[in-house]
Structure formats: structure tokens, C-alpha cells
Amino acid sequence: GADQFLNAQAVESAGAGLALSPQAAAAAAIAAAVSELLDDRSFASRSADVGREIAAMPSPDHVVTVLQELVGG
């Protein structure tokens, strides 16, 4: 969707991946990025960190319950 570029930037900023602009996404650039992702273990480590951060977040149901309590519902 429309947020794919923002998501790509966030992943790259977190050190969990690489972002290529559509203009830079030629086959050779994609192959180089994939090689870098597979060769540099820091990407896997940061991806695991991000996964743990996401897993620790409250569920949507919990957030709704808290918001309902805050507004008195």
C-alpha cells in the first residue's frame, strides 16, 4: 500500500533491512542487497530484536480495553 516506503525506511532505520527506491531496484541492485542481507548477520540480529519488540507490544484488544476505560466506557 501507500505506506510501503515508510515501512521500508523504518526497517532500514532499525538496522533490520535495506530499502531500495523503485528507481534503484534493478536486478543487480536487488541481488547486491540480498547478498548483503544474507552475509551481514547484524540484519538478522536486529530483525530478531524488532520481532521481540513487536511481540512485547500489547494486543489490539488490550489497547481497546484501556482506551475504553480512559473514556469511561
C-alpha atoms as an extended CHARMM CRD file, in Angstrom:
* protein
*
        73  EXT
         1         1  GLY       CA              0.0000000000        0.0000000000        0.0000000000  PROA      1               0.0000000000
         2         2  ALA       CA              0.8580000000        3.6350000000        0.2510000000  PROA      2               0.0000000000
         3         3  ASP       CA              2.8240000000        3.1120000000        3.4650000000  PROA      3               0.0000000000
         4         4  GLN       CA              5.3200000000        0.6690000000        1.9670000000  PROA      4               0.0000000000
         5         5  PHE       CA              8.0170000000        3.3090000000        1.5720000000  PROA      5               0.0000000000
         6         6  LEU       CA              7.5910000000        4.4990000000        5.1700000000  PROA      6               0.0000000000
         7         7  ASN       CA              7.7530000000        0.8940000000        6.3690000000  PROA      7               0.0000000000
         8         8  ALA       CA             10.8940000000        0.2890000000        4.3090000000  PROA      8               0.0000000000
         9         9  GLN       CA             12.5240000000        3.3780000000        5.8060000000  PROA      9               0.0000000000
        10        10  ALA       CA             11.5920000000        2.2490000000        9.3210000000  PROA      10              0.0000000000
        11        11  VAL       CA             13.0490000000       -1.2210000000        8.7400000000  PROA      11              0.0000000000
        12        12  GLU       CA             16.2340000000        0.2740000000        7.3560000000  PROA      12              0.0000000000
        13        13  SER       CA             16.4710000000        2.8090000000       10.2060000000  PROA      13              0.0000000000
        14        14  ALA       CA             16.1360000000       -0.0350000000       12.7050000000  PROA      14              0.0000000000
        15        15  GLY       CA             19.0230000000       -1.8490000000       11.0120000000  PROA      15              0.0000000000
        16        16  ALA       CA             16.7330000000       -4.7640000000       10.2200000000  PROA      16              0.0000000000
        17        17  GLY       CA             16.8450000000       -4.4880000000        6.4420000000  PROA      17              0.0000000000
        18        18  LEU       CA             17.6140000000       -2.4260000000        3.3950000000  PROA      18              0.0000000000
        19        19  ALA       CA             15.3380000000       -0.1880000000        1.3610000000  PROA      19              0.0000000000
        20        20  LEU       CA             15.6430000000        0.3010000000       -2.3710000000  PROA      20              0.0000000000
        21        21  SER       CA             13.7820000000        3.0270000000       -4.1880000000  PROA      21              0.0000000000
        22        22  PRO       CA             11.8150000000        1.8990000000       -7.2330000000  PROA      22              0.0000000000
        23        23  GLN       CA             14.3390000000        3.7240000000       -9.3910000000  PROA      23              0.0000000000
        24        24  ALA       CA             17.2140000000        1.7940000000       -7.8000000000  PROA      24              0.0000000000
        25        25  ALA       CA             15.5180000000       -1.5940000000       -7.9010000000  PROA      25              0.0000000000
        26        26  ALA       CA             17.3290000000       -3.0010000000      -10.9220000000  PROA      26              0.0000000000
        27        27  ALA       CA             18.1800000000       -6.6980000000      -10.8410000000  PROA      27              0.0000000000
        28        28  ALA       CA             21.8260000000       -6.0840000000       -9.9550000000  PROA      28              0.0000000000
        29        29  ALA       CA             20.9120000000       -3.7610000000       -7.0720000000  PROA      29              0.0000000000
        30        30  ILE       CA             18.3870000000       -6.2400000000       -5.7130000000  PROA      30              0.0000000000
        31        31  ALA       CA             20.9330000000       -9.0700000000       -5.9370000000  PROA      31              0.0000000000
        32        32  ALA       CA             23.5370000000       -6.9520000000       -4.1330000000  PROA      32              0.0000000000
        33        33  ALA       CA             21.0530000000       -6.0480000000       -1.3910000000  PROA      33              0.0000000000
        34        34  VAL       CA             20.0320000000       -9.6790000000       -0.9060000000  PROA      34              0.0000000000
        35        35  SER       CA             23.6860000000      -10.7090000000       -0.6960000000  PROA      35              0.0000000000
        36        36  GLU       CA             24.3470000000       -8.0190000000        1.8940000000  PROA      36              0.0000000000
        37        37  LEU       CA             21.3360000000       -9.0860000000        3.9480000000  PROA      37              0.0000000000
        38        38  LEU       CA             22.4410000000      -12.7140000000        3.9090000000  PROA      38              0.0000000000
        39        39  ASP       CA             26.1350000000      -12.0340000000        4.5300000000  PROA      39              0.0000000000
        40        40  ASP       CA             25.8220000000       -9.4600000000        7.3230000000  PROA      40              0.0000000000
        41        41  ARG       CA             24.4950000000      -11.1680000000       10.4560000000  PROA      41              0.0000000000
        42        42  SER       CA             23.6140000000       -7.8090000000       12.0350000000  PROA      42              0.0000000000
        43        43  PHE       CA             20.4680000000       -7.6820000000        9.8900000000  PROA      43              0.0000000000
        44        44  ALA       CA             19.2390000000      -10.9870000000       11.3270000000  PROA      44              0.0000000000
        45        45  SER       CA             20.0790000000       -9.8600000000       14.8400000000  PROA      45              0.0000000000
        46        46  ARG       CA             18.2620000000       -6.5290000000       14.5000000000  PROA      46              0.0000000000
        47        47  SER       CA             15.3020000000       -8.2680000000       12.8320000000  PROA      47              0.0000000000
        48        48  ALA       CA             15.0420000000      -10.5850000000       15.8280000000  PROA      48              0.0000000000
        49        49  ASP       CA             15.2220000000       -7.5680000000       18.1540000000  PROA      49              0.0000000000
        50        50  VAL       CA             12.4060000000       -5.8600000000       16.2520000000  PROA      50              0.0000000000
        51        51  GLY       CA             10.3610000000       -9.0660000000       16.3930000000  PROA      51              0.0000000000
        52        52  ARG       CA             10.7630000000       -9.2110000000       20.1680000000  PROA      52              0.0000000000
        53        53  GLU       CA              9.7580000000       -5.5430000000       20.4640000000  PROA      53              0.0000000000
        54        54  ILE       CA              6.6220000000       -6.1910000000       18.4290000000  PROA      54              0.0000000000
        55        55  ALA       CA              5.7970000000       -9.3410000000       20.4180000000  PROA      55              0.0000000000
        56        56  ALA       CA              6.0610000000       -7.3520000000       23.6590000000  PROA      56              0.0000000000
        57        57  MET       CA              3.5090000000       -4.7880000000       22.4900000000  PROA      57              0.0000000000
        58        58  PRO       CA              0.0080000000       -5.0150000000       23.9170000000  PROA      58              0.0000000000
        59        59  SER       CA             -2.6130000000       -6.6770000000       21.7750000000  PROA      59              0.0000000000
        60        60  PRO       CA             -5.1590000000       -4.5420000000       19.9330000000  PROA      60              0.0000000000
        61        61  ASP       CA             -7.8650000000       -5.9240000000       22.2460000000  PROA      61              0.0000000000
        62        62  HSD       CA             -5.9110000000       -4.7690000000       25.2850000000  PROA      62              0.0000000000
        63        63  VAL       CA             -5.4140000000       -1.3020000000       23.7950000000  PROA      63              0.0000000000
        64        64  VAL       CA             -9.1370000000       -1.0210000000       23.0870000000  PROA      64              0.0000000000
        65        65  THR       CA             -9.9420000000       -2.0130000000       26.6700000000  PROA      65              0.0000000000
        66        66  VAL       CA             -7.5290000000        0.5770000000       28.0780000000  PROA      66              0.0000000000
        67        67  LEU       CA             -8.9040000000        3.2860000000       25.7810000000  PROA      67              0.0000000000
        68        68  GLN       CA            -12.4760000000        2.4120000000       26.7550000000  PROA      68              0.0000000000
        69        69  GLU       CA            -11.5220000000        2.6610000000       30.4270000000  PROA      69              0.0000000000
        70        70  LEU       CA             -9.9010000000        6.0400000000       29.8310000000  PROA      70              0.0000000000
        71        71  VAL       CA            -13.0260000000        7.4820000000       28.2460000000  PROA      71              0.0000000000
        72        72  GLY       CA            -15.3080000000        5.8870000000       30.8130000000  PROA      72              0.0000000000
        73        73  GLY       CA            -16.8550000000        3.2770000000       28.5500000000  PROA      73              0.0000000000
